[in-house]
Coordinates of C-alpha atoms in Angstrom, one line a residue:
Chain A
M1 CA 53.1 173.1 70.1
K2 CA 55.2 170.4 71.8
L3 CA 58.8 170.7 70.7
L4 CA 60.3 168.1 73.0
E5 CA 58.9 165.2 75.0
V6 CA 61.1 163.0 77.1
R7 CA 59.5 160.1 78.8
N8 CA 61.1 157.8 81.4
L9 CA 64.4 158.2 79.8
V10 CA 67.1 155.8 81.1
A11 CA 70.6 156.1 79.6
E12 CA 74.1 154.9 80.4
V13 CA 77.6 155.8 79.6
D14 CA 80.4 153.2 79.6
N15 CA 77.9 150.7 81.0
K16 CA 77.1 153.0 83.9
Q17 CA 73.5 154.1 84.3
I18 CA 73.4 157.9 84.6
L19 CA 69.8 158.9 83.7
N20 CA 67.3 157.0 85.8
G21 CA 63.9 158.0 84.2
V22 CA 63.8 161.6 83.1
N23 CA 60.5 163.2 82.1
L24 CA 60.5 166.6 80.5
T25 CA 58.1 168.4 78.2
V26 CA 59.0 171.6 76.4
N27 CA 56.5 173.6 74.4
A28 CA 57.1 176.4 71.9
G29 CA 57.5 179.8 73.5
E30 CA 58.9 178.4 76.7
V31 CA 62.3 178.8 78.4
H32 CA 63.3 176.1 80.9
A33 CA 66.2 175.8 83.2
V34 CA 67.6 172.5 84.4
M35 CA 69.7 172.9 87.5
G36 CA 71.5 170.4 89.7
P37 CA 74.7 169.5 91.5
N38 CA 77.8 168.2 89.7
G39 CA 77.4 164.7 88.4
S40 CA 73.6 164.8 88.6
G41 CA 73.2 163.9 84.9
K42 CA 72.6 167.4 83.3
S43 CA 75.3 167.1 80.6
T44 CA 74.4 163.5 80.0
L45 CA 70.8 164.5 79.2
S46 CA 72.1 167.1 76.7
N47 CA 74.4 164.6 75.1
V48 CA 71.8 161.8 74.9
L49 CA 69.4 164.2 73.3
A50 CA 71.9 165.3 70.7
G51 CA 72.9 161.6 70.0
R52 CA 76.6 161.8 71.1
P53 CA 78.3 158.4 70.4
G54 CA 78.9 156.5 73.6
Y55 CA 75.6 157.6 75.3
E56 CA 73.2 154.8 75.1
V57 CA 69.5 155.0 75.7
T58 CA 68.4 151.7 77.4
S59 CA 64.7 152.6 77.8
G60 CA 62.2 155.4 77.6
S61 CA 61.6 157.7 74.7
M62 CA 62.4 161.1 73.3
E63 CA 60.4 163.0 70.6
L64 CA 61.5 166.1 68.8
M65 CA 58.7 168.0 67.0
G66 CA 56.6 164.9 67.4
S67 CA 59.1 162.6 65.8
P68 CA 61.0 159.9 67.7
V69 CA 64.6 160.7 68.2
N70 CA 66.0 157.2 68.7
G71 CA 67.5 156.0 65.5
M72 CA 68.2 159.6 64.2
S73 CA 71.8 160.5 63.4
V74 CA 73.4 163.5 65.2
E75 CA 72.9 165.6 62.1
E76 CA 69.3 164.5 61.6
R77 CA 68.5 165.7 65.1
A78 CA 70.0 169.1 64.1
H79 CA 67.9 169.1 61.0
A80 CA 64.9 168.3 63.1
G81 CA 65.5 171.5 64.9
L82 CA 67.8 170.7 67.9
F83 CA 70.8 172.9 68.7
L84 CA 73.2 171.8 71.4
G85 CA 75.2 174.5 73.1
F86 CA 78.5 173.0 74.4
Q87 CA 79.8 173.3 77.9
Y88 CA 83.3 173.2 76.6
P89 CA 83.3 174.3 72.9
I90 CA 86.4 172.7 71.4
E91 CA 88.9 174.1 69.0
I92 CA 88.9 173.0 65.4
P93 CA 92.2 174.0 63.8
G94 CA 92.2 174.7 60.1
V95 CA 88.4 175.2 59.9
A96 CA 87.4 178.9 59.7
N97 CA 84.4 180.1 61.6
M98 CA 82.8 181.3 58.4
E99 CA 83.3 177.9 56.8
L100 CA 81.6 176.2 59.8
L101 CA 78.7 178.6 59.6
K102 CA 78.3 178.2 55.8
N103 CA 78.4 174.4 56.0
A104 CA 76.0 174.4 59.0
I105 CA 73.4 176.7 57.3
D106 CA 73.8 174.9 53.9
S107 CA 73.2 171.5 55.6
Q108 CA 70.1 172.8 57.2
R109 CA 68.9 174.3 54.0
S110 CA 69.7 171.1 52.0
A111 CA 67.6 169.1 54.5
T112 CA 64.6 171.2 53.7
G113 CA 65.2 171.4 50.0
E114 CA 66.4 175.0 50.0
Q115 CA 69.2 176.5 48.0
E116 CA 72.6 177.1 49.6
I117 CA 73.1 180.5 51.2
G118 CA 74.9 183.0 49.0
A119 CA 78.2 184.5 50.2
R120 CA 76.8 188.0 50.3
E121 CA 73.7 187.0 52.3
L122 CA 75.8 185.0 54.7
I123 CA 78.3 187.8 55.4
Q124 CA 75.4 190.2 55.9
R125 CA 73.6 188.0 58.4
V126 CA 76.8 187.1 60.2
R127 CA 77.8 190.7 60.5
E128 CA 74.4 191.6 62.0
V129 CA 74.5 188.9 64.6
A130 CA 78.2 189.5 65.4
K131 CA 77.5 193.1 66.1
E132 CA 74.6 192.2 68.4
L133 CA 77.0 189.9 70.3
Q134 CA 79.8 192.5 70.3
F135 CA 81.9 189.9 68.4
S136 CA 84.7 191.3 66.3
E137 CA 84.6 190.4 62.6
E138 CA 88.2 189.3 63.0
F139 CA 87.0 186.3 65.0
L140 CA 84.8 185.2 62.1
K141 CA 87.9 184.7 59.9
R142 CA 89.7 182.8 62.6
E143 CA 89.7 179.1 63.1
V144 CA 86.8 177.7 65.1
N145 CA 87.5 178.6 68.8
V146 CA 91.3 178.5 68.3
G147 CA 92.9 181.0 70.7
F148 CA 89.4 182.2 71.9
S149 CA 88.9 183.0 75.5
G150 CA 86.3 181.1 77.4
G151 CA 83.9 184.0 77.0
E152 CA 84.5 184.2 73.3
K153 CA 83.9 180.5 72.8
K154 CA 80.5 180.8 74.5
R155 CA 79.6 183.9 72.4
N156 CA 80.6 181.9 69.4
E157 CA 78.1 179.3 70.4
I158 CA 75.4 181.9 70.7
L159 CA 76.4 183.3 67.3
Q160 CA 75.8 179.9 65.8
L161 CA 72.5 179.5 67.6
M162 CA 71.2 182.8 66.3
L163 CA 72.3 182.1 62.8
M164 CA 70.9 178.6 62.6
Q165 CA 67.6 179.5 64.2
P166 CA 66.7 176.0 65.5
K167 CA 63.4 175.1 67.1
L168 CA 64.9 173.9 70.4
A169 CA 68.2 175.2 71.9
F170 CA 69.6 173.0 74.6
L171 CA 72.4 175.0 76.1
D172 CA 74.7 173.0 78.4
E173 CA 76.3 175.4 81.0
T174 CA 76.6 178.2 78.5
D175 CA 77.1 180.5 81.5
S176 CA 80.1 178.7 83.0
G177 CA 83.4 180.6 82.7
L178 CA 81.8 183.9 81.8
D179 CA 82.5 187.2 83.5
I180 CA 79.5 189.5 84.2
D181 CA 79.9 191.5 81.0
A182 CA 80.1 188.3 78.8
L183 CA 77.2 186.8 80.8
Q184 CA 75.0 189.8 79.9
V185 CA 76.0 189.6 76.2
V186 CA 75.2 185.9 76.1
A187 CA 71.9 186.4 77.9
R188 CA 71.0 189.1 75.4
G189 CA 71.6 186.7 72.6
I190 CA 69.4 184.0 74.2
N191 CA 66.7 186.6 74.8
A192 CA 67.0 187.8 71.2
F193 CA 66.7 184.2 70.0
S194 CA 63.8 183.3 72.2
A195 CA 60.4 183.5 70.4
S196 CA 56.9 182.1 70.4
D197 CA 57.8 179.4 67.9
N198 CA 60.9 178.1 69.6
A199 CA 62.1 177.1 73.0
V200 CA 65.3 177.2 75.1
V201 CA 66.5 174.8 77.8
L202 CA 69.3 176.2 79.9
V203 CA 71.4 173.7 81.8
T204 CA 73.2 175.5 84.6
H205 CA 74.6 175.2 88.1
Y206 CA 73.8 178.7 89.2
Q207 CA 70.9 181.1 89.3
R208 CA 72.9 184.1 88.1
L209 CA 72.1 183.5 84.4
L210 CA 68.4 183.5 85.3
N211 CA 68.8 187.1 86.5
H212 CA 69.2 188.0 82.8
V213 CA 67.0 185.5 81.1
D214 CA 63.3 185.1 81.9
V215 CA 62.6 181.4 82.5
D216 CA 59.2 179.9 82.7
F217 CA 60.1 176.6 84.4
V218 CA 63.0 175.5 86.6
H219 CA 63.7 171.8 87.1
I220 CA 66.0 170.3 89.7
M221 CA 68.0 167.2 88.5
V222 CA 69.5 164.9 91.1
N223 CA 70.8 161.4 90.6
G224 CA 69.7 161.3 86.9
E225 CA 66.1 162.3 87.6
L226 CA 64.2 165.6 87.5
V227 CA 63.0 165.5 91.1
K228 CA 61.3 168.9 91.3
S229 CA 59.9 171.5 88.9
G230 CA 58.6 174.9 89.6
G231 CA 58.9 178.6 88.5
K232 CA 61.7 181.0 88.8
E233 CA 61.4 181.1 92.5
L234 CA 62.7 177.5 92.7
A235 CA 66.0 178.7 91.3
L236 CA 66.2 181.5 93.9
D237 CA 65.4 178.9 96.6
V238 CA 68.3 176.7 95.4
E239 CA 70.6 179.6 95.3
A240 CA 69.8 180.4 98.9
R241 CA 69.8 176.8 100.3
G242 CA 71.7 174.7 97.9
Y243 CA 70.8 171.2 96.7
A244 CA 71.0 169.5 100.1
E245 CA 67.3 168.9 100.6
F246 CA 67.0 167.3 97.2
L247 CA 70.0 165.1 97.8
R248 CA 68.5 163.9 101.1
S249 CA 65.2 163.0 99.5
Chain B
M1 CA 109.2 126.3 47.1
A2 CA 110.5 129.9 46.5
T3 CA 113.1 131.1 48.9
R4 CA 113.2 134.7 50.0
Q5 CA 116.4 136.5 49.2
S6 CA 118.2 138.0 52.3
P7 CA 118.3 141.8 52.4
L8 CA 122.1 141.9 52.0
S9 CA 122.2 139.6 49.0
L10 CA 119.3 141.5 47.4
R11 CA 121.3 144.8 47.9
D12 CA 124.3 143.3 46.2
E13 CA 122.2 141.9 43.4
L14 CA 120.5 145.3 42.9
L15 CA 123.9 147.1 42.8
G16 CA 125.1 144.6 40.3
R17 CA 122.0 145.2 38.2
V18 CA 122.8 149.0 38.1
L19 CA 126.5 148.7 37.4
A20 CA 125.9 146.1 34.6
Q21 CA 123.9 148.7 32.6
K22 CA 125.7 149.9 29.6
H23 CA 123.9 153.2 29.5
V24 CA 125.7 156.0 31.1
G25 CA 124.2 159.4 31.2
S26 CA 125.9 162.7 30.4
I27 CA 126.4 163.5 34.1
D28 CA 129.7 162.2 35.2
G29 CA 128.5 158.6 35.2
S30 CA 131.8 157.1 36.1
V31 CA 132.1 159.2 39.2
A32 CA 128.5 158.4 40.1
K33 CA 129.4 154.7 39.7
Q34 CA 132.4 155.1 41.9
V35 CA 130.1 156.7 44.6
L36 CA 127.7 153.9 44.3
Q37 CA 130.4 151.2 44.4
R38 CA 132.0 152.9 47.4
Q39 CA 128.8 153.6 49.3
G40 CA 126.6 150.7 48.1
L41 CA 122.9 150.9 48.1
P42 CA 120.8 151.0 51.2
I43 CA 119.8 147.6 52.6
P44 CA 116.4 146.8 51.3
H45 CA 113.6 146.2 53.8
K46 CA 115.7 147.5 56.7
G47 CA 115.7 150.7 58.8
R48 CA 114.7 153.8 56.8
W49 CA 114.0 151.6 53.7
Q50 CA 111.6 149.2 55.2
F51 CA 108.6 150.8 53.7
T52 CA 109.7 151.2 50.1
D53 CA 110.9 148.5 47.7
L54 CA 114.2 149.7 46.4
S55 CA 114.3 147.2 43.6
V56 CA 111.1 148.8 42.1
I57 CA 112.7 152.2 42.0
I58 CA 115.9 150.9 40.5
D59 CA 114.2 148.8 37.9
D60 CA 112.0 151.8 37.0
A61 CA 115.2 154.0 36.6
I62 CA 116.7 151.3 34.3
A63 CA 113.4 151.2 32.2
L64 CA 113.2 155.0 32.0
R65 CA 116.8 155.1 30.7
R66 CA 116.0 152.5 28.1
N67 CA 113.0 154.5 26.9
A68 CA 114.7 157.9 27.2
N69 CA 114.3 160.3 24.3
L70 CA 117.9 161.0 23.4
H71 CA 117.0 163.4 20.6
E72 CA 116.2 166.3 22.8
S73 CA 119.2 168.5 22.1
S74 CA 118.2 171.9 23.1
V75 CA 116.7 173.6 26.2
A76 CA 113.6 174.5 24.1
D77 CA 112.9 170.8 23.7
L78 CA 112.5 170.4 27.5
N79 CA 109.8 173.0 27.9
I80 CA 111.2 174.6 31.0
K81 CA 109.5 177.9 31.8
T82 CA 111.7 180.7 33.3
S83 CA 111.7 184.4 33.7
S84 CA 114.3 186.4 31.8
N85 CA 116.7 186.7 34.7
V86 CA 117.3 182.9 34.7
E87 CA 120.1 181.4 32.5
T88 CA 119.5 177.9 31.3
S89 CA 121.9 175.4 29.7
L90 CA 121.8 171.7 28.8
S91 CA 124.2 168.9 29.6
G92 CA 127.9 169.2 30.5
Q93 CA 130.1 167.6 33.0
M94 CA 129.4 168.6 36.5
G95 CA 131.5 166.3 38.7
A96 CA 130.4 163.7 41.2
V97 CA 126.9 163.4 42.4
E98 CA 127.0 164.0 46.1
A99 CA 125.4 161.1 47.7
S100 CA 127.0 160.8 51.1
E101 CA 123.9 161.9 53.1
T102 CA 121.2 161.1 50.7
G103 CA 121.5 157.4 50.1
S104 CA 122.6 156.3 46.8
L105 CA 119.4 156.6 44.8
I106 CA 120.6 160.0 43.7
A107 CA 123.7 158.4 42.3
V108 CA 121.5 155.9 40.4
N109 CA 119.8 158.9 38.8
G110 CA 123.2 160.3 38.1
I111 CA 124.3 157.1 36.3
F112 CA 121.2 156.9 34.1
A113 CA 120.1 160.4 33.4
P114 CA 120.8 161.1 29.7
R115 CA 121.5 164.8 30.3
F116 CA 121.2 167.4 33.0
V117 CA 119.9 170.9 33.0
Q118 CA 121.6 173.7 34.6
L119 CA 119.7 176.9 35.7
K120 CA 120.9 180.0 37.4
A121 CA 119.0 182.8 38.9
L122 CA 121.2 185.8 38.3
D123 CA 122.9 187.6 41.2
S124 CA 121.1 190.6 42.8
A125 CA 118.4 190.7 40.2
D126 CA 115.7 193.4 40.8
Q127 CA 112.9 191.0 40.1
V128 CA 112.0 187.6 41.6
A129 CA 113.2 184.9 39.2
N130 CA 110.6 182.2 38.2
I131 CA 111.3 178.7 37.2
E132 CA 108.7 176.1 36.3
L133 CA 110.1 172.6 35.7
P134 CA 108.2 170.5 33.1
N135 CA 106.0 167.7 34.3
R136 CA 106.9 164.6 32.4
R137 CA 107.7 161.0 33.2
Q138 CA 111.4 160.9 32.5
L139 CA 114.8 160.6 34.2
D140 CA 115.5 164.2 35.0
H141 CA 118.4 165.8 36.6
Y142 CA 118.5 169.5 37.4
R143 CA 121.2 171.7 38.9
I144 CA 119.9 175.0 40.0
K145 CA 121.9 177.9 41.4
I146 CA 120.3 180.9 43.1
G147 CA 122.8 183.8 42.8
K148 CA 123.9 186.1 45.6
H149 CA 120.9 188.1 47.0
A150 CA 118.7 186.8 44.3
A151 CA 115.1 185.6 45.0
C152 CA 113.6 182.8 43.1
S153 CA 110.2 181.1 43.0
L154 CA 110.3 177.5 41.7
T155 CA 107.4 175.3 40.8
D156 CA 108.1 171.6 40.5
K157 CA 105.0 169.5 39.5
F158 CA 105.8 165.9 39.1
T159 CA 103.7 162.9 38.1
G160 CA 106.0 160.0 38.4
G161 CA 109.4 159.1 37.0
N162 CA 112.8 159.7 38.4
R163 CA 113.9 163.2 39.2
V164 CA 116.7 164.7 41.1
V165 CA 117.0 168.5 41.7
L166 CA 120.2 169.9 43.3
C167 CA 119.9 173.5 44.4
E168 CA 122.6 175.8 45.7
L169 CA 121.7 179.1 47.4
D170 CA 124.5 181.6 47.4
G171 CA 124.8 184.2 50.2
G172 CA 121.7 186.1 50.9
A173 CA 119.7 184.2 48.3
T174 CA 116.0 183.1 48.7
L175 CA 114.3 180.1 47.2
D176 CA 110.6 179.4 47.5
Y177 CA 110.1 175.9 46.3
S178 CA 106.6 174.6 45.5
M179 CA 106.7 170.8 45.1
V180 CA 103.6 169.2 43.9
L181 CA 103.6 165.4 43.6
E182 CA 100.5 164.5 41.6
P183 CA 98.8 161.2 42.0
T184 CA 100.0 158.5 39.6
K185 CA 99.7 154.7 39.2
D186 CA 103.3 154.7 38.2
I187 CA 106.5 154.8 40.2
S188 CA 107.6 158.1 41.5
Y189 CA 111.1 158.9 42.8
H190 CA 111.9 162.5 43.6
A191 CA 115.0 163.9 45.4
L192 CA 115.7 167.5 46.2
V193 CA 119.1 168.4 47.7
V194 CA 119.6 172.0 48.8
T195 CA 122.9 173.6 49.9
M196 CA 122.5 176.8 51.8
H197 CA 125.2 179.4 52.2
A198 CA 125.3 182.3 54.7
D199 CA 122.1 184.4 55.1
S200 CA 120.2 182.4 52.6
T201 CA 116.5 181.4 53.0
F202 CA 114.9 178.3 51.7
N203 CA 111.1 177.7 51.9
L204 CA 109.8 174.3 50.8
H205 CA 106.0 173.9 50.3
S206 CA 105.2 170.4 49.3
A207 CA 102.0 168.4 48.7
S208 CA 101.5 164.9 47.5
R209 CA 98.8 162.4 46.7
G210 CA 101.0 159.4 46.6
A211 CA 101.7 156.9 43.8
K212 CA 101.8 153.2 43.2
L213 CA 105.2 153.6 44.9
S214 CA 106.3 157.1 45.8
C215 CA 109.7 157.9 47.4
N216 CA 110.4 161.6 48.1
E217 CA 113.8 162.6 49.5
V218 CA 114.6 166.1 50.7
V219 CA 118.1 167.0 52.0
V220 CA 119.1 170.4 53.2
N221 CA 122.7 171.1 54.0
I222 CA 123.2 174.3 55.8
V223 CA 126.8 175.4 55.3
G224 CA 126.6 179.1 56.0
A225 CA 125.7 181.0 59.1
S226 CA 122.4 182.8 59.6
A227 CA 120.6 180.7 57.1
T228 CA 116.9 179.9 57.5
A229 CA 115.2 176.8 56.3
S230 CA 111.4 176.3 56.5
L231 CA 110.1 173.0 55.2
S232 CA 106.4 172.2 55.3
G233 CA 104.1 169.9 53.4
G234 CA 101.2 167.5 53.5
W235 CA 100.0 164.3 51.8
H236 CA 96.6 162.8 51.4
L237 CA 96.6 159.2 50.3
N238 CA 93.8 156.9 49.5
D239 CA 93.0 153.6 47.8
H240 CA 96.2 151.5 47.9
S241 CA 98.6 154.4 47.3
H242 CA 102.0 154.8 48.9
S243 CA 104.2 157.6 50.0
D244 CA 107.6 157.4 51.7
T245 CA 109.1 160.8 52.6
H246 CA 112.6 161.2 53.9
V247 CA 113.7 164.7 55.1
Y248 CA 117.2 165.4 56.4
V249 CA 118.3 168.7 57.6
N250 CA 122.0 168.9 58.3
H251 CA 123.3 171.9 60.2
R252 CA 127.0 172.1 59.6
V253 CA 127.7 175.6 60.9
G254 CA 126.1 177.4 63.8
G255 CA 123.7 180.3 64.0
S256 CA 121.1 179.0 61.6
T257 CA 117.5 177.9 62.0
S258 CA 115.3 175.2 60.5
E259 CA 111.8 174.2 61.0
Q260 CA 109.9 171.2 59.5
K261 CA 106.2 170.7 59.7
F262 CA 104.6 167.8 57.8
H263 CA 101.0 166.5 58.1
G264 CA 99.8 163.4 56.4
V265 CA 96.3 161.8 56.0
V266 CA 96.1 158.1 55.1
D267 CA 92.8 156.7 54.0
D268 CA 91.4 153.4 52.7
S269 CA 94.3 150.9 52.4
A270 CA 97.0 153.5 51.7
R271 CA 100.4 153.5 53.5
S272 CA 102.6 156.4 54.4
S273 CA 106.0 156.6 56.0
F274 CA 107.9 159.7 57.2
T275 CA 111.5 159.8 58.3
G276 CA 112.6 163.2 59.5
C277 CA 116.1 163.8 60.7
I278 CA 117.9 166.8 62.1
T279 CA 121.6 166.6 62.5
I280 CA 123.5 169.3 64.4
E281 CA 127.2 168.9 63.7
Q282 CA 130.1 169.7 66.0
D283 CA 130.6 173.2 64.6
A284 CA 127.0 174.2 64.7
S285 CA 126.5 175.7 68.1
G286 CA 123.8 178.3 68.3
T287 CA 121.5 176.3 66.0
E288 CA 117.7 176.3 66.4
A289 CA 115.9 173.4 64.7
H290 CA 112.4 171.9 65.1
L291 CA 110.6 169.0 63.5
T292 CA 106.9 168.0 63.8
N293 CA 105.1 165.3 61.9
R294 CA 101.5 164.6 62.5
N295 CA 99.5 161.8 60.8
L296 CA 95.9 160.9 60.6
A297 CA 95.0 157.3 59.7
T298 CA 91.4 157.5 58.7
G299 CA 90.9 154.3 56.7
P300 CA 90.1 150.9 58.1
N301 CA 93.3 149.4 56.7
A302 CA 95.4 152.6 56.5
R303 CA 98.9 152.6 57.9
A304 CA 101.1 155.6 58.8
Y305 CA 104.6 155.2 60.1
A306 CA 106.7 158.0 61.5
Q307 CA 110.2 158.2 62.6
P308 CA 111.5 161.6 63.9
E309 CA 115.3 161.6 64.6
L310 CA 117.6 164.1 66.2
E311 CA 121.4 163.8 66.2
I312 CA 123.2 166.5 68.2
Y313 CA 127.0 166.6 68.3
T314 CA 127.5 170.0 70.1
D315 CA 126.1 172.1 72.9
D316 CA 124.1 175.4 73.0
V317 CA 121.4 174.4 70.6
V318 CA 117.6 174.6 70.8
C319 CA 116.0 171.6 69.2
S320 CA 112.7 169.7 69.3
H321 CA 111.3 166.8 67.4
G322 CA 108.1 164.9 67.6
A323 CA 105.6 162.8 65.7
T324 CA 102.0 161.6 66.3
T325 CA 99.7 159.3 64.5
G326 CA 96.0 159.2 65.4
Q327 CA 92.5 159.4 64.2
L328 CA 90.0 162.2 63.7
D329 CA 89.0 163.9 66.9
D330 CA 85.6 162.4 67.9
D331 CA 84.7 165.6 69.8
A332 CA 85.3 167.8 66.8
L333 CA 83.3 165.4 64.6
F334 CA 80.4 165.5 67.0
L335 CA 80.4 169.3 67.2
L336 CA 80.2 169.6 63.4
Q337 CA 77.5 166.9 63.1
S338 CA 75.5 168.6 65.9
R339 CA 75.4 171.7 63.6
G340 CA 73.7 169.5 61.0
I341 CA 76.7 168.7 58.9
A342 CA 76.7 165.2 57.6
E343 CA 79.4 162.9 58.9
S344 CA 81.2 162.5 55.6
R345 CA 81.3 166.3 55.1
A346 CA 82.4 166.8 58.7
R347 CA 85.3 164.4 58.2
E348 CA 86.2 166.2 55.0
L349 CA 86.3 169.5 56.8
L350 CA 88.4 168.2 59.6
I351 CA 90.9 166.6 57.2
R352 CA 91.1 169.8 55.2
G353 CA 91.7 171.7 58.4
F354 CA 94.4 169.3 59.5
L355 CA 96.3 169.5 56.2
R356 CA 95.9 173.3 55.9
A357 CA 98.2 173.7 58.9
A358 CA 101.1 172.4 56.8
V359 CA 100.1 173.2 53.2
D360 CA 100.1 176.9 52.4
T361 CA 100.4 177.4 48.7
P362 CA 97.6 177.6 46.1
E363 CA 99.2 174.7 44.1
G364 CA 99.3 172.5 47.2
A365 CA 95.8 173.5 48.3
K366 CA 94.5 172.6 44.8
L367 CA 96.2 169.2 44.7
L368 CA 94.8 168.3 48.2
S369 CA 91.4 170.0 47.6
L370 CA 91.8 172.4 50.5
E371 CA 90.3 175.4 48.8
T372 CA 87.0 176.7 50.4

């Protein structure tokens, strides 16, 4: 089943064209990695897909689960099954982690006509996932990302991912700022989430996350385009030789 | 063609309007009048009073005096709730209304209030004293004393009118003051003046939804060493409501600490103003005092004004003051929406989070809908 189809996507930020015709198809059961040097457009692709204000699509198309994305609000894209993992998860003072999780899950359920999640069920589910991610329950009571280390913020993202169970997880540099132990925990979360009916797109600079997550496809992004696609060996090749050859071409 | 009165002539006219009233309350009205004559009223539409129409407050005080129920003759009539370790009495002569730091609106209340209520939390009581002031639209004047080493919890819900509360904290006393200014389409003038002696502790928790015109003055005079004052509060205004908050903390002796934290949200076409002033007097070395005021203007025509002030007349102090006015964080809004939360709900969550940082009592949380 096709979960995402991006065709000739051109987008700009502040009147500057960043994406220059991106093509990407993601099917259920697949794990993709998008790699590329700084400024190549990886984060822009993530933000455009999620509908962040200020990122304007000028041509091309995006479809989520077969439905056109253009015209959908940010939250409608989430309801359609998209989850964006943030490169820099920001702090939200005064809003507790559990409050965010309950509102997020209830919003998803409301969109599909389901009842709100009960407090007991929520706590039970959160505890299970938190344990898997070695996340102290104390963090769940705290304000969203406030006073969290870089690694804790990323683990919090994965916690949200695992609880919300989206169809497509688009994780923007989830591995940045992680030490090796935290990287393994995050990778375990991604592997636990990954299933035959969903898909993951990992946006990353480095190959090291791919040592812990099995990817099916690797794409190289340069100057706002996916210039080469291949298997896991492509990531190893980039790790050994850098992006120079793609930049030259 | 109508000509606009100058601020100075308007002030004189207002003063004349007050002094011409025949009604004089049971508080030492003559002394209050002297204070008012000596000090005069603030200049309307200027400085700290540019956001509140003084004439509206004064006219409302005069109207409340005319309509006052003068038949309430006992404490029971007033419906004040207290614990058994609080003594309550009604009326009496208490001397001049101190108005030197507060502006003279407190003196105006002193002139018109038909009676005053005196409450005292007994010295060194084993149990925390409780006081709950009645919520009624009247001209009220309370004088409250917290005895030595006594602890008192006071709830002051107010839905418009003209109320002055003067509190004195004896040595080692503690007062937890919950001030809840409920929304009203009437005029709301509320003043709280607290005098703190050595080793006393004062905690103010305030919350407000604004009014047609709402003016809220808080004055803390620290006159004893090692006193600790913590003042926090929040307001959430919408429609065309108004709130003008003035907080003055005066450190007159050294070795004391104070902290102010006020957060406000202004929506629709509402308007808020905050003036916060810390004064460290000459004999107050070794003081630590901080003030923060943060505002969110979330409505298309909302206005939030902030004026933090710091006056230091000695050395060896640690002080800070600051104010910000901005809008909701777009990045936070995007994060919440990306989790499927509708924009309106996401805004609500962010506003609640913002206010929770400054509102920490159940009463305040209820008024501002901050409960989860």
